[in-house]
mmCIF file of C-alpha atoms and ligand atoms in Angstrom:
data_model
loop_
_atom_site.group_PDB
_atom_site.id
_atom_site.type_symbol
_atom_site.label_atom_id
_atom_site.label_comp_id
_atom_site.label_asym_id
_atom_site.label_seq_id
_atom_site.Cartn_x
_atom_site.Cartn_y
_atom_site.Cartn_z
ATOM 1 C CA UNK L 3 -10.650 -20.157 28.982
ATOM 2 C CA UNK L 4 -11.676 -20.409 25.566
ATOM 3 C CA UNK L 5 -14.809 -22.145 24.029
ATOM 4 C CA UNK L 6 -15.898 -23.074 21.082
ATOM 5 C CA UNK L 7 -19.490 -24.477 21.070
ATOM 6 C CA UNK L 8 -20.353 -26.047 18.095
ATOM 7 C CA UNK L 9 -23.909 -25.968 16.993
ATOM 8 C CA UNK L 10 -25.652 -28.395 15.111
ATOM 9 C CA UNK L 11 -29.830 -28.276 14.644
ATOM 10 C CA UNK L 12 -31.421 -31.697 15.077
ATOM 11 C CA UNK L 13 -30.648 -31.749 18.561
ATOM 12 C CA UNK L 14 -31.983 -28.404 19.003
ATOM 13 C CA UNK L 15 -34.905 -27.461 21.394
ATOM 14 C CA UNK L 16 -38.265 -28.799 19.738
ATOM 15 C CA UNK L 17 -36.343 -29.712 16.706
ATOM 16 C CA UNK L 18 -37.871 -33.220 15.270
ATOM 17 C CA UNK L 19 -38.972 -33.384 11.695
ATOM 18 C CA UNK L 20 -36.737 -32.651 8.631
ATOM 19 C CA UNK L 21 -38.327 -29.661 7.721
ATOM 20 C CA UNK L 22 -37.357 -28.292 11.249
ATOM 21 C CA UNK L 23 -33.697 -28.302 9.917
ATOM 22 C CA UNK L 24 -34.233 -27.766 6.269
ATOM 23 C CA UNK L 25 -33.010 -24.355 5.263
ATOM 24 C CA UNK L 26 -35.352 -22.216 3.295
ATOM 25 C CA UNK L 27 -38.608 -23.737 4.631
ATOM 26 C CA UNK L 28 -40.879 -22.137 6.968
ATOM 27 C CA UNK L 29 -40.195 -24.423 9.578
ATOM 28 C CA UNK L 30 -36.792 -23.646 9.760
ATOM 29 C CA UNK L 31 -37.431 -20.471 9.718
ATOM 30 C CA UNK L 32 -39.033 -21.073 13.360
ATOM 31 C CA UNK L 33 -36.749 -23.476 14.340
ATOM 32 C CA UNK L 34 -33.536 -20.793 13.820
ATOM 33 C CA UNK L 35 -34.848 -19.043 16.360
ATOM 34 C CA UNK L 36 -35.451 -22.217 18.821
ATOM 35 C CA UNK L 37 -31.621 -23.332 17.841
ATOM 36 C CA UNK L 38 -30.273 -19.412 18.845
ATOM 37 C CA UNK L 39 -32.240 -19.578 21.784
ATOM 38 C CA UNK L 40 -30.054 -22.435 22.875
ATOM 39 C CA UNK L 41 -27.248 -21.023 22.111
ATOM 40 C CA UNK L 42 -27.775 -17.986 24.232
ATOM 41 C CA UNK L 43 -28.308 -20.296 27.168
ATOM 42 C CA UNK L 44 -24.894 -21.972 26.907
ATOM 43 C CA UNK L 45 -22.757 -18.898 26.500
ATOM 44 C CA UNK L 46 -24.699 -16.988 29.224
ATOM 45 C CA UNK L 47 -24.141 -20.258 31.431
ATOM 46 C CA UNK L 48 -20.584 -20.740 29.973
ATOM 47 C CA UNK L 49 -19.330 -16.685 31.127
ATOM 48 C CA UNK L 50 -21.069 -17.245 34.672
ATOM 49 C CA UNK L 51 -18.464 -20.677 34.817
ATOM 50 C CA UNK L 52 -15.929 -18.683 33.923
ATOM 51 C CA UNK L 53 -15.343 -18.358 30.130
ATOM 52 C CA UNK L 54 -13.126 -15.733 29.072
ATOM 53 C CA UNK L 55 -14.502 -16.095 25.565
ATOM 54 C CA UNK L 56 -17.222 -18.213 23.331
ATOM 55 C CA UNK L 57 -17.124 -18.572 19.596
ATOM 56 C CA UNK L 58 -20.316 -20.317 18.310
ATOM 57 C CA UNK L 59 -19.188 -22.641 15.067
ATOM 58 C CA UNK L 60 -22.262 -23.033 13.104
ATOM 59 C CA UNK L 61 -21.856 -26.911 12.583
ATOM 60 C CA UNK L 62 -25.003 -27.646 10.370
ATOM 61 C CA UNK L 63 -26.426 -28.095 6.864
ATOM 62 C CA UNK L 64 -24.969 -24.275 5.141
ATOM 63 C CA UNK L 65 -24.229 -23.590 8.557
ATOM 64 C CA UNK L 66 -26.115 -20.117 8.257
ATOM 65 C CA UNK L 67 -28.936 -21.077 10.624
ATOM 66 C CA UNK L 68 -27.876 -19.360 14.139
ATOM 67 C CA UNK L 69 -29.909 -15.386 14.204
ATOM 68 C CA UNK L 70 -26.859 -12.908 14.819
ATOM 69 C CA UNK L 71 -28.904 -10.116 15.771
ATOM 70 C CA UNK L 72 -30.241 -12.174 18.506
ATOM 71 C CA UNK L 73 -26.843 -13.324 19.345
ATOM 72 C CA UNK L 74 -25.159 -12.944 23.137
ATOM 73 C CA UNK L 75 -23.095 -9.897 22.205
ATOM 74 C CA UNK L 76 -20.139 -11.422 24.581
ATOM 75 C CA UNK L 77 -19.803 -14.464 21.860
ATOM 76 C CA UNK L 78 -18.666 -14.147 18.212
ATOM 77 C CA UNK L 79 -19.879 -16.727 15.743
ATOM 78 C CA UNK L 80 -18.326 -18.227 12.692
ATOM 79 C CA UNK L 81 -21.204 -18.888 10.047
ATOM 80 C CA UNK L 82 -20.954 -20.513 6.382
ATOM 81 C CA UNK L 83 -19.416 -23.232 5.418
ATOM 82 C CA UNK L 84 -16.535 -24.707 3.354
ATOM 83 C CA UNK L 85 -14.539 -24.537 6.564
ATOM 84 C CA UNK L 86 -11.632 -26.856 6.370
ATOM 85 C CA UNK L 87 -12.734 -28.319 9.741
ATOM 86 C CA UNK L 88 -16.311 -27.557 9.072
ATOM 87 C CA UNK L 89 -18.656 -28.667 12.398
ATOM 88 C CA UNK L 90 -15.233 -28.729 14.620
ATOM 89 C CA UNK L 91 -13.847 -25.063 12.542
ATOM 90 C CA UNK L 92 -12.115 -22.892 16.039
ATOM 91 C CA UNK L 93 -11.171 -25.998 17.812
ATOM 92 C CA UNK L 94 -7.756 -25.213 17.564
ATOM 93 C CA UNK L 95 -7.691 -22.171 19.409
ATOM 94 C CA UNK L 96 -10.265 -23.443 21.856
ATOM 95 C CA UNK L 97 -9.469 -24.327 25.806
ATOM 96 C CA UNK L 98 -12.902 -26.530 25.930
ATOM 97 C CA UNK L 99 -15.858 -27.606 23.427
ATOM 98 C CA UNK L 100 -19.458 -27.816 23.704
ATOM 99 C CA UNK L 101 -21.434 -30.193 21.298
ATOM 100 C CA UNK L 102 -24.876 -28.418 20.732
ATOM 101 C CA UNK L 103 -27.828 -29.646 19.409
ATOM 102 C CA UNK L 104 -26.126 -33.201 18.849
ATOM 103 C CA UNK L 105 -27.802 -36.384 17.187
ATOM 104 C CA UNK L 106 -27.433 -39.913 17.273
ATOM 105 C CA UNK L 107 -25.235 -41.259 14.212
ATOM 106 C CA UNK L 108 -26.798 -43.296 11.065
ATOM 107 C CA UNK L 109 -28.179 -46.581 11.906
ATOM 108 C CA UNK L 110 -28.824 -45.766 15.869
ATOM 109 C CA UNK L 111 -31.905 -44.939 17.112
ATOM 110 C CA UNK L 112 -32.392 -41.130 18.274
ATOM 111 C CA UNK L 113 -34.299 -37.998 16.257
ATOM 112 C CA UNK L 114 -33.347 -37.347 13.261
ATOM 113 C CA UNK L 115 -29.920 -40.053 13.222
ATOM 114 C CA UNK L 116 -27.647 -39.578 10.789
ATOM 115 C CA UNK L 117 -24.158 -38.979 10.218
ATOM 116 C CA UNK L 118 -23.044 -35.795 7.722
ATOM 117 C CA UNK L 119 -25.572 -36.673 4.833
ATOM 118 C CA UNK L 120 -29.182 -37.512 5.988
ATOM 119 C CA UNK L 121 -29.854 -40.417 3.647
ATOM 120 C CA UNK L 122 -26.664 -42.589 1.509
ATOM 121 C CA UNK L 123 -24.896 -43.381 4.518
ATOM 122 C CA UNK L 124 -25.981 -46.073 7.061
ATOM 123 C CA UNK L 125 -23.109 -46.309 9.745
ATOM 124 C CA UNK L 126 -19.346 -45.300 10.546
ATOM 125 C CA UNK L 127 -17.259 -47.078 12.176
ATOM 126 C CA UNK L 128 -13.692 -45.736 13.732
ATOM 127 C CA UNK L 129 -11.459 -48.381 14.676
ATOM 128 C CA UNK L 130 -14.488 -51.002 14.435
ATOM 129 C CA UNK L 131 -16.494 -48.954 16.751
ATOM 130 C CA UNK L 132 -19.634 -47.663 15.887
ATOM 131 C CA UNK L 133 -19.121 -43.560 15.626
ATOM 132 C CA UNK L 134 -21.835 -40.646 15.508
ATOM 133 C CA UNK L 135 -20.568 -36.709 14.848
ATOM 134 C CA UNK L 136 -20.030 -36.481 18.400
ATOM 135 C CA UNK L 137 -17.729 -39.653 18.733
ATOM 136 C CA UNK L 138 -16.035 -38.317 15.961
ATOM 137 C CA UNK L 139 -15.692 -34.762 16.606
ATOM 138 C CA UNK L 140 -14.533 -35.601 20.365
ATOM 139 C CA UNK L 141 -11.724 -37.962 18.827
ATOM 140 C CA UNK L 142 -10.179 -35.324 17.077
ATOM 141 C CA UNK L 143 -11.012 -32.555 20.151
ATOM 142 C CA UNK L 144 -9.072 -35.175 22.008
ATOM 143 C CA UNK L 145 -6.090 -35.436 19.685
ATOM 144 C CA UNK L 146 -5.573 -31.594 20.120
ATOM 145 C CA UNK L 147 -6.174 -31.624 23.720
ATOM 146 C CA UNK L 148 -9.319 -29.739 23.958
ATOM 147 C CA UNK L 149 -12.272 -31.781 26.438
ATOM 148 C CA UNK L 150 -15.740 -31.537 25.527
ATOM 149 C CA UNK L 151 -17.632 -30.366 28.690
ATOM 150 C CA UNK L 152 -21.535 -30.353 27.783
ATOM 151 C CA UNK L 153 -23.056 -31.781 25.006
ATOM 152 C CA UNK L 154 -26.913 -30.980 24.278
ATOM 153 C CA UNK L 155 -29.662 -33.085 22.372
ATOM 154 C CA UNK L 156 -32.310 -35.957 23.022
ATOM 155 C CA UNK L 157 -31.902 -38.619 25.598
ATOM 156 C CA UNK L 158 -30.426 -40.805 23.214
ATOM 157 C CA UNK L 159 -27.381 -38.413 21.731
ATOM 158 C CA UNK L 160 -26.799 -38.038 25.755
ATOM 159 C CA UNK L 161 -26.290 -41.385 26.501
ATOM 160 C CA UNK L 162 -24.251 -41.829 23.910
ATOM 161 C CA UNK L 163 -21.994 -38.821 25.006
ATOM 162 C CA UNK L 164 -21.741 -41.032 28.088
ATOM 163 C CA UNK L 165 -19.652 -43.013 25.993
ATOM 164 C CA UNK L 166 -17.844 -41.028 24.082
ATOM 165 C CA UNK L 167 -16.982 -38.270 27.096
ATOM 166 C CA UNK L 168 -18.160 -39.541 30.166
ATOM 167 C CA UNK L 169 -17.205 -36.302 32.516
ATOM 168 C CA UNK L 170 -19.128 -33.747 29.957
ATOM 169 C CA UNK L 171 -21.977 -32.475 31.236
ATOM 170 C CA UNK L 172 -25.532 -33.062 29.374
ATOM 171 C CA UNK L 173 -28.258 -31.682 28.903
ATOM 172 C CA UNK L 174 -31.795 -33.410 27.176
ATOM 173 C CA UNK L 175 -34.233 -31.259 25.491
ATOM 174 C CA UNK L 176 -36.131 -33.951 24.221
ATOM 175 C CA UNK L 177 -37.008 -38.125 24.387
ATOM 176 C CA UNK L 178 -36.819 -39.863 21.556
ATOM 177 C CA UNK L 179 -40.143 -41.568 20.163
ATOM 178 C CA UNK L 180 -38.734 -42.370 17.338
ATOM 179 C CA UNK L 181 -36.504 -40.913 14.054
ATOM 180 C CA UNK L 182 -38.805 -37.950 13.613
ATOM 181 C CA UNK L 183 -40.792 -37.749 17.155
ATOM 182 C CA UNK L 184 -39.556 -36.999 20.444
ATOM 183 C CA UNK L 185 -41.100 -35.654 23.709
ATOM 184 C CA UNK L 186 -39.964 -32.146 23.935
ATOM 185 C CA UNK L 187 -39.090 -29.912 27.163
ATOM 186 C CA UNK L 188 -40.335 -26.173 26.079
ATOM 187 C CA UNK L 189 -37.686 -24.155 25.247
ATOM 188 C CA UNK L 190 -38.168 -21.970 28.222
ATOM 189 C CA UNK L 191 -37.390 -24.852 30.455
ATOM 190 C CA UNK L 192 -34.490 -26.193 28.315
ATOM 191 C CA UNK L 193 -33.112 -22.542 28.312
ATOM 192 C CA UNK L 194 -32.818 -23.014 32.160
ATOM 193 C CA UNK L 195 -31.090 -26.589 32.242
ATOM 194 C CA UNK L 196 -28.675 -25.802 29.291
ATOM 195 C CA UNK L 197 -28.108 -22.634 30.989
ATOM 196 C CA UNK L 198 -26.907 -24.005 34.286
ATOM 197 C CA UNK L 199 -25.372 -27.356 32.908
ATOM 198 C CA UNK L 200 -22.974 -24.818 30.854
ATOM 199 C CA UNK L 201 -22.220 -22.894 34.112
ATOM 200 C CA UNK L 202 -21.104 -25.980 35.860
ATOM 201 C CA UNK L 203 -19.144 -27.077 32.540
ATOM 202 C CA UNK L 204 -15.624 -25.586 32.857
ATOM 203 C CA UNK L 205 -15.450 -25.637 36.815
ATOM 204 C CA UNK L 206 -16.818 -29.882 36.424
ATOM 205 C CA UNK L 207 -13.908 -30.065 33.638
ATOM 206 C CA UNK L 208 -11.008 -28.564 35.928
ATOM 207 C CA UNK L 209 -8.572 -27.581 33.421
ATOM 208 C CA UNK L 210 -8.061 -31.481 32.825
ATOM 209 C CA UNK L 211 -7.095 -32.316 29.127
ATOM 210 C CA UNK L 212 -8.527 -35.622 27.856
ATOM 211 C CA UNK L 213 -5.768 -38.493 26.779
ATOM 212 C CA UNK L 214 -4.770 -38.508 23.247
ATOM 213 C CA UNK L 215 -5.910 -41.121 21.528
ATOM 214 C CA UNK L 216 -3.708 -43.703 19.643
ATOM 215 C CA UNK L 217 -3.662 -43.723 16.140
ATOM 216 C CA UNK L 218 -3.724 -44.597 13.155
ATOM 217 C CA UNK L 219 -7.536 -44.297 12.793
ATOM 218 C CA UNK L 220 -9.111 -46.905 10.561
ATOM 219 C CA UNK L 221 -13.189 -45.572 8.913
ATOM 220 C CA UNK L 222 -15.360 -48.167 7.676
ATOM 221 C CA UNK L 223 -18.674 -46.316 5.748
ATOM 222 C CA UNK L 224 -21.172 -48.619 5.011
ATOM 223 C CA UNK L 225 -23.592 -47.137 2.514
ATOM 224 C CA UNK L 226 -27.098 -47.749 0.833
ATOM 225 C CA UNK L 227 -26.315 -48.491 -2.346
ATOM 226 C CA UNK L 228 -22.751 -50.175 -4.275
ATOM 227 C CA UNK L 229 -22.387 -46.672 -6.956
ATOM 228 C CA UNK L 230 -22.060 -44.983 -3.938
ATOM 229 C CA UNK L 231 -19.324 -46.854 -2.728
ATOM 230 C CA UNK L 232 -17.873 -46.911 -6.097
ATOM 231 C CA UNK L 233 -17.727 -43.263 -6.261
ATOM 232 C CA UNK L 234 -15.681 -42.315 -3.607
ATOM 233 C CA UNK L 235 -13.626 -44.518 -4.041
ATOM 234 C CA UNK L 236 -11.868 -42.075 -6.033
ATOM 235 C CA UNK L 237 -10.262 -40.381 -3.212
ATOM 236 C CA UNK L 238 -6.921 -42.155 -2.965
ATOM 237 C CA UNK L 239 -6.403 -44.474 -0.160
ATOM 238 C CA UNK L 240 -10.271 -45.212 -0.142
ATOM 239 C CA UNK L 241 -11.100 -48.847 -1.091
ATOM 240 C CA UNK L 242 -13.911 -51.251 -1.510
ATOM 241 C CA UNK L 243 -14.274 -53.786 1.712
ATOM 242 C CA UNK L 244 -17.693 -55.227 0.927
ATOM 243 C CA UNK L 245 -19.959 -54.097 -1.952
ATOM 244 C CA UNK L 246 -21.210 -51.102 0.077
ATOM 245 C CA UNK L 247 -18.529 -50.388 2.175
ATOM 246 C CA UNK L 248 -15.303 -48.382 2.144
ATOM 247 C CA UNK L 249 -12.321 -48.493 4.478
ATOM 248 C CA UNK L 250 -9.328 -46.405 4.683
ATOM 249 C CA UNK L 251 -7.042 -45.614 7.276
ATOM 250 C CA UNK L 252 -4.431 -42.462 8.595
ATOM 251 C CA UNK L 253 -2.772 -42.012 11.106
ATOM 252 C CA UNK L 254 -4.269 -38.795 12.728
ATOM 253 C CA UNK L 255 -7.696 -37.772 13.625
ATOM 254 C CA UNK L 256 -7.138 -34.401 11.936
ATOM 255 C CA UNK L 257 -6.641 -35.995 8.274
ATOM 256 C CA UNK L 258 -8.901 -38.619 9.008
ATOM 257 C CA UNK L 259 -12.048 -36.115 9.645
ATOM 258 C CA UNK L 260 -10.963 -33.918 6.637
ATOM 259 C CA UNK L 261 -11.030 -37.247 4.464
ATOM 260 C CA UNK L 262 -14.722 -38.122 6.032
ATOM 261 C CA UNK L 263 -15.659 -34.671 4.610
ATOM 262 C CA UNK L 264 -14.520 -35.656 1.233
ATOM 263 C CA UNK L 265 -15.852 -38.753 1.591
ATOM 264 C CA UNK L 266 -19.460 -37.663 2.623
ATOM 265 C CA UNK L 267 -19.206 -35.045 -0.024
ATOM 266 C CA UNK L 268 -18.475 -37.444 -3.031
ATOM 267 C CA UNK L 269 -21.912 -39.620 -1.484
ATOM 268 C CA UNK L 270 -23.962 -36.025 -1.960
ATOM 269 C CA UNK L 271 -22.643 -35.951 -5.706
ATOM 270 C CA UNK L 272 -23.377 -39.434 -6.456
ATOM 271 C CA UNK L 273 -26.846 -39.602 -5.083
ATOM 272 C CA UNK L 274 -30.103 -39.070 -7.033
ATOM 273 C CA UNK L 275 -33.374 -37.771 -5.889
ATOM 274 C CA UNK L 276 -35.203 -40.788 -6.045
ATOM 275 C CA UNK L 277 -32.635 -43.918 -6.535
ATOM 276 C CA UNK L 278 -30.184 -43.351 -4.037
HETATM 277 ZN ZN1 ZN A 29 -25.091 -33.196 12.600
#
């Protein structure tokens, strides 16, 4: 069995204000080592269930935040970013996925919510539905066959894993208070439950593959201001559907991620630091 965990930071352990996840600030210098400390508990828990191999994806921001040397030396991790399948990069040689250090998506309630960009865009939907990274991410997992068996963050990004994969483990480090407070476990104790949740992962999953799901796959991004809608409009097959809102549709998961990417990367360009 192989496993790809992919690692975001604002569901990390402790993890609740921006700084926490901003790289090059002091805080994140802290929080890097709260985030590998998590990390370390799934793929020690993930070998005792029976992995034959765990490749960390680094899955946020420049997605150079994970501390090598105080990586597992079992796993291997792939670190920077321009990957073509950037958060999910490895899923296509992977048996099972872990979602770690998960959010809520933009608009929902949960610490720090958002979906790819932290300000610009205010919701996703997939086929009308309302979609975090997770929802998203387990789509496409789906579409190659690969279950997602634990997912880590606050109570909120659990519950909607519930959702999204109802037979993955999970595993909450923290309560929501609101966007940027949350009631945190100490990482001592969440090293413990992610620990065993990831040793119970693969046996819970039993070599089942989830169903693919149907396509095509219609996004709708609504966003917080009508230049930024304008903008990416650019990409072909993206159109207007309201004055902030874009909708376009393909028929796989796999070029309908890629096309989010483009999508949330055209947003970046367009916004400004203070009008966004
Ligand atoms: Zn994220």
């Amino acid at each position: 069995m192989r496993v790809m965990v992919s690692a975001d930071m604002e569901g990390a352990t402790g993890v609740t204000a921006p700084a926490d996840v901003e790289p090059g600030t002091e805080q994140w210098q802290r929080f890097r080592r709260m985030l590998t400390g998590d990390v370390n508990a799934a793929v020690d828990g993930l070998f005792a269930g029976g992995a034959a191999d765990v490749v960390i994806n680094e899955a946020h921001s420049t997605q150079r935040n994970v501390l090598i040397e105080e990586l597992d030396p079992r796993a291997s991790m792939i670190t920077g970013r321009h990957k073509p399948l950037a958060m999910m990069q490895g899923i296509e040689d992977a048996d099972a996925v872990v979602f770690l250090g998960y959010h809520t998506g933009a608009g929902e309630r949960g610490v720090l919510a958002h979906t790819y960009v932290w300000s610009g865009l205010l919701e996703l939907r997939i086929n009308g539905v309302p979609a975090s990274e997770g929802r998203m991410n387990a789509l496409l997992a789906a579409e190659l066959g690969v279950p997602v068996v634990l997912v880590t963050g606050d109570d909120l990004t659990c519950a909607d894993a519930e959702t999204y994969a109802p037979d993955a483990e999970r595993v909450t480090v923290k309560f929501c208070i609101s966007r940027y407070a949350a009631r945190c476990l100490a990482p001592a104790r969440t090293a413990v439950l992610i620990r065993e949740a990831a040793e119970r992962a693969l046996p819970a999953a039993g070599g089942r593959t989830p169903p693919r799901p149907e396509g095509p796959f219609s996004f709708e991004v609504d966003m917080s201001a009508t230049h930024l809608a304008e903008f990416v409009t650019a990409i072909p097959g993206v159109e207007l559907s309201g004055r902030r809102t874009v909708t376009y549709t393909l028929p796989t998961m796999f070029e309908a991620v890629r096309c989010f990417r483009a999508v949330t990367a055209l947003i970046g360009a367009a916004k400004e630091a203070v009008f966004d």
